[in-house]
Amino acid sequence: MKIISSPLELKNYLKNYNCSVGFVPTMGALHEGHISLIKKAKEQNDLVIVSIFLNPTQFLKDEDLDKYPKKDEADKKLCQLSGVDVLFFPHVDDIYAEDEVSVLAPKVRGYVLEGSSRPGHFNGVLTVVIKLLNIVNPTRAYFGKKDAQQLNLISLMVKQFFMSVEIVAVDTVREKDGLALSSRNAYLTPSQREEALKIASSLRNATVMVTRGVLDAKEIISGMREILSPLHIFYVEILNRDFNQLAHIEIGNTIILVEVKVGTTRLLDNIWL
Ligand code: PAF
C-alpha cells in the first residue's frame, strides 16, 4: 500500500493509471463500517484509494476537534489488511489555505436536521469533499447511509456542480445488538452504550409498525419518541429519498431518521424503507 500525503504527488501518481478508481473518504478511527465501504469499492473498481483527514472545518467552534478519536497506526494497518492501494493522509496545510474559497451548503437542506443544531457543519463537509474529489478524481466515491443527510447533500453537490463522479451509498453496519457503528461510539461509557440501544430499538419499532400496516408518519414518530424519551432528542423525522417530509410512509422511498444525545455524544441513525 502506498501512503501519500501531498495532493500534488497523489495527482501525479494517479496519472500512471488508466483504470476505474474507487474512493473512500474518512476522518480515521476506522471500524467495520469503513471496511464495508472499502470492500464495496474493491468489488467495483480496479484501484482503491482511502483518505484519512480529520477535517477541522466541519467542526463548530464549541465542538472539541481534539477529542475526536485518533488511531493513525491502527488505521494504516486496517487499510493495508483490507487491500487498499493508496492511502491519502494529508496534513491540514496540504488541504487548506489561509484565505479560502469555500462551498456553502444549500440554505434549506443544509440547515435542517443535523444542520439545524450544527449550523455551518455541512459547509465544511462539502468543502472538504469537493477538494478530496478534485484531488483523487475517482470513478466512484463511497459514503455510508448512516450519515444520510451528508450523503444527500454530497449527491446534490455532485449533481448541481456537474461533477462526473458516481456517488455510491453503502448500508449501515451494526453491532449484534443493533447499535450502528460510528467512530463516536468510542466516547460512550458502558451505561451510555446501553442507553444508546434505544435508538436501534426505536427504529425497529417503526419497522414493526410499518409491517403491521401503520403508515401514518405522526403515529410512527410518536411511538419512536416514546422509546427515545429518556434521551435528549434532536429530531425524529420521516422523509422521502429527496429529503422532503412525508405524511405517510412510501415503501421504497422513505428514510426514518433519528439524532439524539447520549451523555455529551451525538448519535445518529436511520432506516431506509
Ligand atoms: O463522514 C465522514 O467521515 C466525513 O464527514 C467525510 C465525508 C470524510 C468528510 O470529512
PDB file of N, CA and C in Angstrom, residues 188-255:
ATOM      1  N   LEU A 188     -18.643   6.554  24.373  1.00  0.00           N
ATOM      2  CA  LEU A 188     -19.713   6.099  25.280  1.00  0.00           C
ATOM      3  C   LEU A 188     -19.178   5.248  26.422  1.00  0.00           C
ATOM      4  N   THR A 189     -19.664   5.515  27.633  1.00  0.00           N
ATOM      5  CA  THR A 189     -19.360   4.635  28.771  1.00  0.00           C
ATOM      6  C   THR A 189     -20.271   3.406  28.607  1.00  0.00           C
ATOM      7  N   PRO A 190     -19.994   2.292  29.344  1.00  0.00           N
ATOM      8  CA  PRO A 190     -20.853   1.114  29.195  1.00  0.00           C
ATOM      9  C   PRO A 190     -22.338   1.429  29.431  1.00  0.00           C
ATOM     10  N   SER A 191     -22.636   2.280  30.422  1.00  0.00           N
ATOM     11  CA  SER A 191     -24.064   2.542  30.670  1.00  0.00           C
ATOM     12  C   SER A 191     -24.653   3.444  29.574  1.00  0.00           C
ATOM     13  N   GLN A 192     -23.855   4.352  29.032  1.00  0.00           N
ATOM     14  CA  GLN A 192     -24.358   5.180  27.926  1.00  0.00           C
ATOM     15  C   GLN A 192     -24.586   4.323  26.675  1.00  0.00           C
ATOM     16  N   ARG A 193     -23.702   3.347  26.486  1.00  0.00           N
ATOM     17  CA  ARG A 193     -23.856   2.452  25.333  1.00  0.00           C
ATOM     18  C   ARG A 193     -25.178   1.699  25.439  1.00  0.00           C
ATOM     19  N   GLU A 194     -25.496   1.293  26.660  1.00  0.00           N
ATOM     20  CA  GLU A 194     -26.766   0.607  26.919  1.00  0.00           C
ATOM     21  C   GLU A 194     -27.932   1.541  26.547  1.00  0.00           C
ATOM     22  N   GLU A 195     -27.847   2.801  26.988  1.00  0.00           N
ATOM     23  CA  GLU A 195     -28.915   3.783  26.675  1.00  0.00           C
ATOM     24  C   GLU A 195     -29.041   3.992  25.164  1.00  0.00           C
ATOM     25  N   ALA A 196     -27.878   3.956  24.489  1.00  0.00           N
ATOM     26  CA  ALA A 196     -27.859   4.224  23.045  1.00  0.00           C
ATOM     27  C   ALA A 196     -28.625   3.162  22.263  1.00  0.00           C
ATOM     28  N   LEU A 197     -28.819   1.990  22.880  1.00  0.00           N
ATOM     29  CA  LEU A 197     -29.551   0.924  22.179  1.00  0.00           C
ATOM     30  C   LEU A 197     -31.008   1.308  21.916  1.00  0.00           C
ATOM     31  N   LYS A 198     -31.476   2.343  22.651  1.00  0.00           N
ATOM     32  CA  LYS A 198     -32.852   2.833  22.428  1.00  0.00           C
ATOM     33  C   LYS A 198     -33.018   3.341  20.994  1.00  0.00           C
ATOM     34  N   ILE A 199     -31.920   3.788  20.405  1.00  0.00           N
ATOM     35  CA  ILE A 199     -32.018   4.315  19.028  1.00  0.00           C
ATOM     36  C   ILE A 199     -32.435   3.186  18.090  1.00  0.00           C
ATOM     37  N   ALA A 200     -31.661   2.078  18.143  1.00  0.00           N
ATOM     38  CA  ALA A 200     -31.977   0.948  17.258  1.00  0.00           C
ATOM     39  C   ALA A 200     -33.354   0.395  17.601  1.00  0.00           C
ATOM     40  N   SER A 201     -33.685   0.387  18.911  1.00  0.00           N
ATOM     41  CA  SER A 201     -34.981  -0.208  19.239  1.00  0.00           C
ATOM     42  C   SER A 201     -36.117   0.685  18.744  1.00  0.00           C
ATOM     43  N   SER A 202     -35.927   2.015  18.739  1.00  0.00           N
ATOM     44  CA  SER A 202     -36.984   2.895  18.201  1.00  0.00           C
ATOM     45  C   SER A 202     -37.163   2.664  16.692  1.00  0.00           C
ATOM     46  N   LEU A 203     -36.052   2.418  15.999  1.00  0.00           N
ATOM     47  CA  LEU A 203     -36.143   2.191  14.548  1.00  0.00           C
ATOM     48  C   LEU A 203     -36.763   0.819  14.252  1.00  0.00           C
ATOM     49  N   ARG A 204     -36.416  -0.148  15.127  1.00  0.00           N
ATOM     50  CA  ARG A 204     -37.032  -1.491  14.970  1.00  0.00           C
ATOM     51  C   ARG A 204     -38.535  -1.385  15.171  1.00  0.00           C
ATOM     52  N   ASN A 205     -38.919  -0.615  16.198  1.00  0.00           N
ATOM     53  CA  ASN A 205     -40.336  -0.433  16.490  1.00  0.00           C
ATOM     54  C   ASN A 205     -41.067   0.182  15.281  1.00  0.00           C
ATOM     55  N   ALA A 206     -40.414   1.156  14.654  1.00  0.00           N
ATOM     56  CA  ALA A 206     -41.018   1.791  13.473  1.00  0.00           C
ATOM     57  C   ALA A 206     -41.221   0.749  12.372  1.00  0.00           C
ATOM     58  N   THR A 207     -40.213  -0.109  12.165  1.00  0.00           N
ATOM     59  CA  THR A 207     -40.325  -1.126  11.113  1.00  0.00           C
ATOM     60  C   THR A 207     -41.477  -2.085  11.421  1.00  0.00           C
ATOM     61  N   VAL A 208     -41.579  -2.475  12.705  1.00  0.00           N
ATOM     62  CA  VAL A 208     -42.662  -3.397  13.081  1.00  0.00           C
ATOM     63  C   VAL A 208     -44.012  -2.733  12.817  1.00  0.00           C
ATOM     64  N   MET A 209     -44.134  -1.432  13.201  1.00  0.00           N
ATOM     65  CA  MET A 209     -45.412  -0.734  12.967  1.00  0.00           C
ATOM     66  C   MET A 209     -45.749  -0.745  11.481  1.00  0.00           C
ATOM     67  N   VAL A 210     -44.740  -0.474  10.651  1.00  0.00           N
ATOM     68  CA  VAL A 210     -44.991  -0.418   9.199  1.00  0.00           C
ATOM     69  C   VAL A 210     -45.425  -1.799   8.695  1.00  0.00           C
ATOM     70  N   THR A 211     -44.727  -2.858   9.172  1.00  0.00           N
ATOM     71  CA  THR A 211     -45.114  -4.200   8.686  1.00  0.00           C
ATOM     72  C   THR A 211     -46.528  -4.566   9.160  1.00  0.00           C
ATOM     73  N   ARG A 212     -46.972  -3.925  10.248  1.00  0.00           N
ATOM     74  CA  ARG A 212     -48.361  -4.182  10.707  1.00  0.00           C
ATOM     75  C   ARG A 212     -49.364  -3.272   9.997  1.00  0.00           C
ATOM     76  N   GLY A 213     -48.870  -2.456   9.091  1.00  0.00           N
ATOM     77  CA  GLY A 213     -49.787  -1.664   8.284  1.00  0.00           C
ATOM     78  C   GLY A 213     -49.953  -0.222   8.739  1.00  0.00           C
ATOM     79  N   VAL A 214     -49.206   0.192   9.786  1.00  0.00           N
ATOM     80  CA  VAL A 214     -49.297   1.598  10.211  1.00  0.00           C
ATOM     81  C   VAL A 214     -48.384   2.421   9.288  1.00  0.00           C
ATOM     82  N   LEU A 215     -48.956   3.349   8.547  1.00  0.00           N
ATOM     83  CA  LEU A 215     -48.155   4.130   7.608  1.00  0.00           C
ATOM     84  C   LEU A 215     -48.146   5.617   7.952  1.00  0.00           C
ATOM     85  N   ASP A 216     -48.919   5.997   8.974  1.00  0.00           N
ATOM     86  CA  ASP A 216     -49.034   7.402   9.338  1.00  0.00           C
ATOM     87  C   ASP A 216     -47.754   7.881  10.042  1.00  0.00           C
ATOM     88  N   ALA A 217     -47.103   8.885   9.456  1.00  0.00           N
ATOM     89  CA  ALA A 217     -45.800   9.344   9.954  1.00  0.00           C
ATOM     90  C   ALA A 217     -45.890   9.809  11.411  1.00  0.00           C
ATOM     91  N   LYS A 218     -46.960  10.575  11.737  1.00  0.00           N
ATOM     92  CA  LYS A 218     -47.075  11.121  13.108  1.00  0.00           C
ATOM     93  C   LYS A 218     -47.146  10.000  14.136  1.00  0.00           C
ATOM     94  N   GLU A 219     -47.929   8.969  13.785  1.00  0.00           N
ATOM     95  CA  GLU A 219     -48.112   7.845  14.714  1.00  0.00           C
ATOM     96  C   GLU A 219     -46.774   7.121  14.931  1.00  0.00           C
ATOM     97  N   ILE A 220     -46.042   6.926  13.859  1.00  0.00           N
ATOM     98  CA  ILE A 220     -44.755   6.204  13.964  1.00  0.00           C
ATOM     99  C   ILE A 220     -43.758   7.050  14.761  1.00  0.00           C
ATOM    100  N   ILE A 221     -43.729   8.351  14.476  1.00  0.00           N
ATOM    101  CA  ILE A 221     -42.800   9.238  15.184  1.00  0.00           C
ATOM    102  C   ILE A 221     -43.124   9.257  16.678  1.00  0.00           C
ATOM    103  N   SER A 222     -44.421   9.277  17.004  1.00  0.00           N
ATOM    104  CA  SER A 222     -44.747   9.356  18.431  1.00  0.00           C
ATOM    105  C   SER A 222     -44.344   8.054  19.141  1.00  0.00           C
ATOM    106  N   GLY A 223     -44.499   6.886  18.476  1.00  0.00           N
ATOM    107  CA  GLY A 223     -44.027   5.620  19.054  1.00  0.00           C
ATOM    108  C   GLY A 223     -42.520   5.654  19.279  1.00  0.00           C
ATOM    109  N   MET A 224     -41.803   6.217  18.325  1.00  0.00           N
ATOM    110  CA  MET A 224     -40.338   6.273  18.435  1.00  0.00           C
ATOM    111  C   MET A 224     -39.912   7.222  19.556  1.00  0.00           C
ATOM    112  N   ARG A 225     -40.601   8.357  19.628  1.00  0.00           N
ATOM    113  CA  ARG A 225     -40.239   9.349  20.668  1.00  0.00           C
ATOM    114  C   ARG A 225     -40.447   8.780  22.062  1.00  0.00           C
ATOM    115  N   GLU A 226     -41.488   7.959  22.191  1.00  0.00           N
ATOM    116  CA  GLU A 226     -41.756   7.353  23.499  1.00  0.00           C
ATOM    117  C   GLU A 226     -40.562   6.480  23.917  1.00  0.00           C
ATOM    118  N   ILE A 227     -40.071   5.683  22.983  1.00  0.00           N
ATOM    119  CA  ILE A 227     -38.924   4.801  23.300  1.00  0.00           C
ATOM    120  C   ILE A 227     -37.666   5.637  23.588  1.00  0.00           C
ATOM    121  N   LEU A 228     -37.520   6.724  22.836  1.00  0.00           N
ATOM    122  CA  LEU A 228     -36.289   7.537  22.962  1.00  0.00           C
ATOM    123  C   LEU A 228     -36.357   8.539  24.105  1.00  0.00           C
ATOM    124  N   SER A 229     -37.559   8.664  24.731  1.00  0.00           N
ATOM    125  CA  SER A 229     -37.820   9.813  25.610  1.00  0.00           C
ATOM    126  C   SER A 229     -36.785  10.081  26.719  1.00  0.00           C
ATOM    127  N   PRO A 230     -36.140   9.050  27.305  1.00  0.00           N
ATOM    128  CA  PRO A 230     -35.162   9.440  28.338  1.00  0.00           C
ATOM    129  C   PRO A 230     -33.943  10.177  27.757  1.00  0.00           C
ATOM    130  N   LEU A 231     -33.765  10.109  26.448  1.00  0.00           N
ATOM    131  CA  LEU A 231     -32.571  10.743  25.843  1.00  0.00           C
ATOM    132  C   LEU A 231     -32.913  12.147  25.351  1.00  0.00           C
ATOM    133  N   HIS A 232     -31.884  12.965  25.146  1.00  0.00           N
ATOM    134  CA  HIS A 232     -32.111  14.270  24.514  1.00  0.00           C
ATOM    135  C   HIS A 232     -32.289  14.036  23.014  1.00  0.00           C
ATOM    136  N   ILE A 233     -33.506  14.351  22.527  1.00  0.00           N
ATOM    137  CA  ILE A 233     -33.796  14.075  21.111  1.00  0.00           C
ATOM    138  C   ILE A 233     -33.588  15.351  20.291  1.00  0.00           C
ATOM    139  N   PHE A 234     -32.717  15.284  19.273  1.00  0.00           N
ATOM    140  CA  PHE A 234     -32.589  16.435  18.360  1.00  0.00           C
ATOM    141  C   PHE A 234     -33.726  16.384  17.328  1.00  0.00           C
ATOM    142  N   TYR A 235     -33.936  15.213  16.752  1.00  0.00           N
ATOM    143  CA  TYR A 235     -35.053  15.071  15.802  1.00  0.00           C
ATOM    144  C   TYR A 235     -35.377  13.604  15.567  1.00  0.00           C
ATOM    145  N   VAL A 236     -36.641  13.388  15.214  1.00  0.00           N
ATOM    146  CA  VAL A 236     -37.088  12.111  14.641  1.00  0.00           C
ATOM    147  C   VAL A 236     -37.905  12.531  13.429  1.00  0.00           C
ATOM    148  N   GLU A 237     -37.487  12.150  12.244  1.00  0.00           N
ATOM    149  CA  GLU A 237     -38.162  12.636  11.035  1.00  0.00           C
ATOM    150  C   GLU A 237     -38.418  11.491  10.063  1.00  0.00           C
ATOM    151  N   ILE A 238     -39.495  11.628   9.322  1.00  0.00           N
ATOM    152  CA  ILE A 238     -39.791  10.662   8.260  1.00  0.00           C
ATOM    153  C   ILE A 238     -39.796  11.429   6.937  1.00  0.00           C
ATOM    154  N   LEU A 239     -38.820  11.112   6.085  1.00  0.00           N
ATOM    155  CA  LEU A 239     -38.611  11.880   4.854  1.00  0.00           C
ATOM    156  C   LEU A 239     -38.580  10.949   3.648  1.00  0.00           C
ATOM    157  N   ASN A 240     -38.767  11.534   2.479  1.00  0.00           N
ATOM    158  CA  ASN A 240     -38.559  10.706   1.287  1.00  0.00           C
ATOM    159  C   ASN A 240     -37.082  10.792   0.883  1.00  0.00           C
ATOM    160  N   ARG A 241     -36.706  10.079  -0.156  1.00  0.00           N
ATOM    161  CA  ARG A 241     -35.284   9.984  -0.510  1.00  0.00           C
ATOM    162  C   ARG A 241     -34.714  11.326  -0.980  1.00  0.00           C
ATOM    163  N   ASP A 242     -35.613  12.280  -1.314  1.00  0.00           N
ATOM    164  CA  ASP A 242     -35.147  13.630  -1.660  1.00  0.00           C
ATOM    165  C   ASP A 242     -35.143  14.541  -0.443  1.00  0.00           C
ATOM    166  N   PHE A 243     -35.376  13.959   0.713  1.00  0.00           N
ATOM    167  CA  PHE A 243     -35.353  14.694   1.970  1.00  0.00           C
ATOM    168  C   PHE A 243     -36.524  15.658   2.151  1.00  0.00           C
ATOM    169  N   ASN A 244     -37.658  15.326   1.544  1.00  0.00           N
ATOM    170  CA  ASN A 244     -38.879  16.092   1.813  1.00  0.00           C
ATOM    171  C   ASN A 244     -39.725  15.306   2.805  1.00  0.00           C
ATOM    172  N   GLN A 245     -40.442  16.075   3.683  1.00  0.00           N
ATOM    173  CA  GLN A 245     -41.233  15.430   4.720  1.00  0.00           C
ATOM    174  C   GLN A 245     -42.372  14.591   4.124  1.00  0.00           C
ATOM    175  N   LEU A 246     -42.633  13.451   4.745  1.00  0.00           N
ATOM    176  CA  LEU A 246     -43.726  12.592   4.292  1.00  0.00           C
ATOM    177  C   LEU A 246     -44.798  12.525   5.382  1.00  0.00           C
ATOM    178  N   ALA A 247     -46.061  12.565   4.975  1.00  0.00           N
ATOM    179  CA  ALA A 247     -47.149  12.361   5.943  1.00  0.00           C
ATOM    180  C   ALA A 247     -47.392  10.862   6.125  1.00  0.00           C
ATOM    181  N   HIS A 248     -47.103  10.103   5.075  1.00  0.00           N
ATOM    182  CA  HIS A 248     -47.293   8.647   5.122  1.00  0.00           C
ATOM    183  C   HIS A 248     -46.062   7.953   4.559  1.00  0.00           C
ATOM    184  N   ILE A 249     -45.762   6.800   5.137  1.00  0.00           N
ATOM    185  CA  ILE A 249     -44.636   6.001   4.638  1.00  0.00           C
ATOM    186  C   ILE A 249     -44.883   5.625   3.176  1.00  0.00           C
ATOM    187  N   GLU A 250     -43.873   5.789   2.343  1.00  0.00           N
ATOM    188  CA  GLU A 250     -43.948   5.298   0.959  1.00  0.00           C
ATOM    189  C   GLU A 250     -42.874   4.233   0.828  1.00  0.00           C
ATOM    190  N   ILE A 251     -43.290   2.981   0.772  1.00  0.00           N
ATOM    191  CA  ILE A 251     -42.296   1.901   0.733  1.00  0.00           C
ATOM    192  C   ILE A 251     -41.420   2.068  -0.516  1.00  0.00           C
ATOM    193  N   GLY A 252     -40.111   1.987  -0.323  1.00  0.00           N
ATOM    194  CA  GLY A 252     -39.165   2.160  -1.436  1.00  0.00           C
ATOM    195  C   GLY A 252     -38.712   3.601  -1.582  1.00  0.00           C
ATOM    196  N   ASN A 253     -39.312   4.521  -0.798  1.00  0.00           N
ATOM    197  CA  ASN A 253     -38.950   5.939  -0.953  1.00  0.00           C
ATOM    198  C   ASN A 253     -38.919   6.665   0.393  1.00  0.00           C
ATOM    199  N   THR A 254     -38.617   5.929   1.484  1.00  0.00           N
ATOM    200  CA  THR A 254     -38.699   6.554   2.811  1.00  0.00           C
ATOM    201  C   THR A 254     -37.397   6.369   3.589  1.00  0.00           C
ATOM    202  N   ILE A 255     -37.018   7.410   4.326  1.00  0.00           N
ATOM    203  CA  ILE A 255     -35.928   7.279   5.299  1.00  0.00           C
ATOM    204  C   ILE A 255     -36.475   7.778   6.641  1.00  0.00           C
TER     205      ILE A 255
END
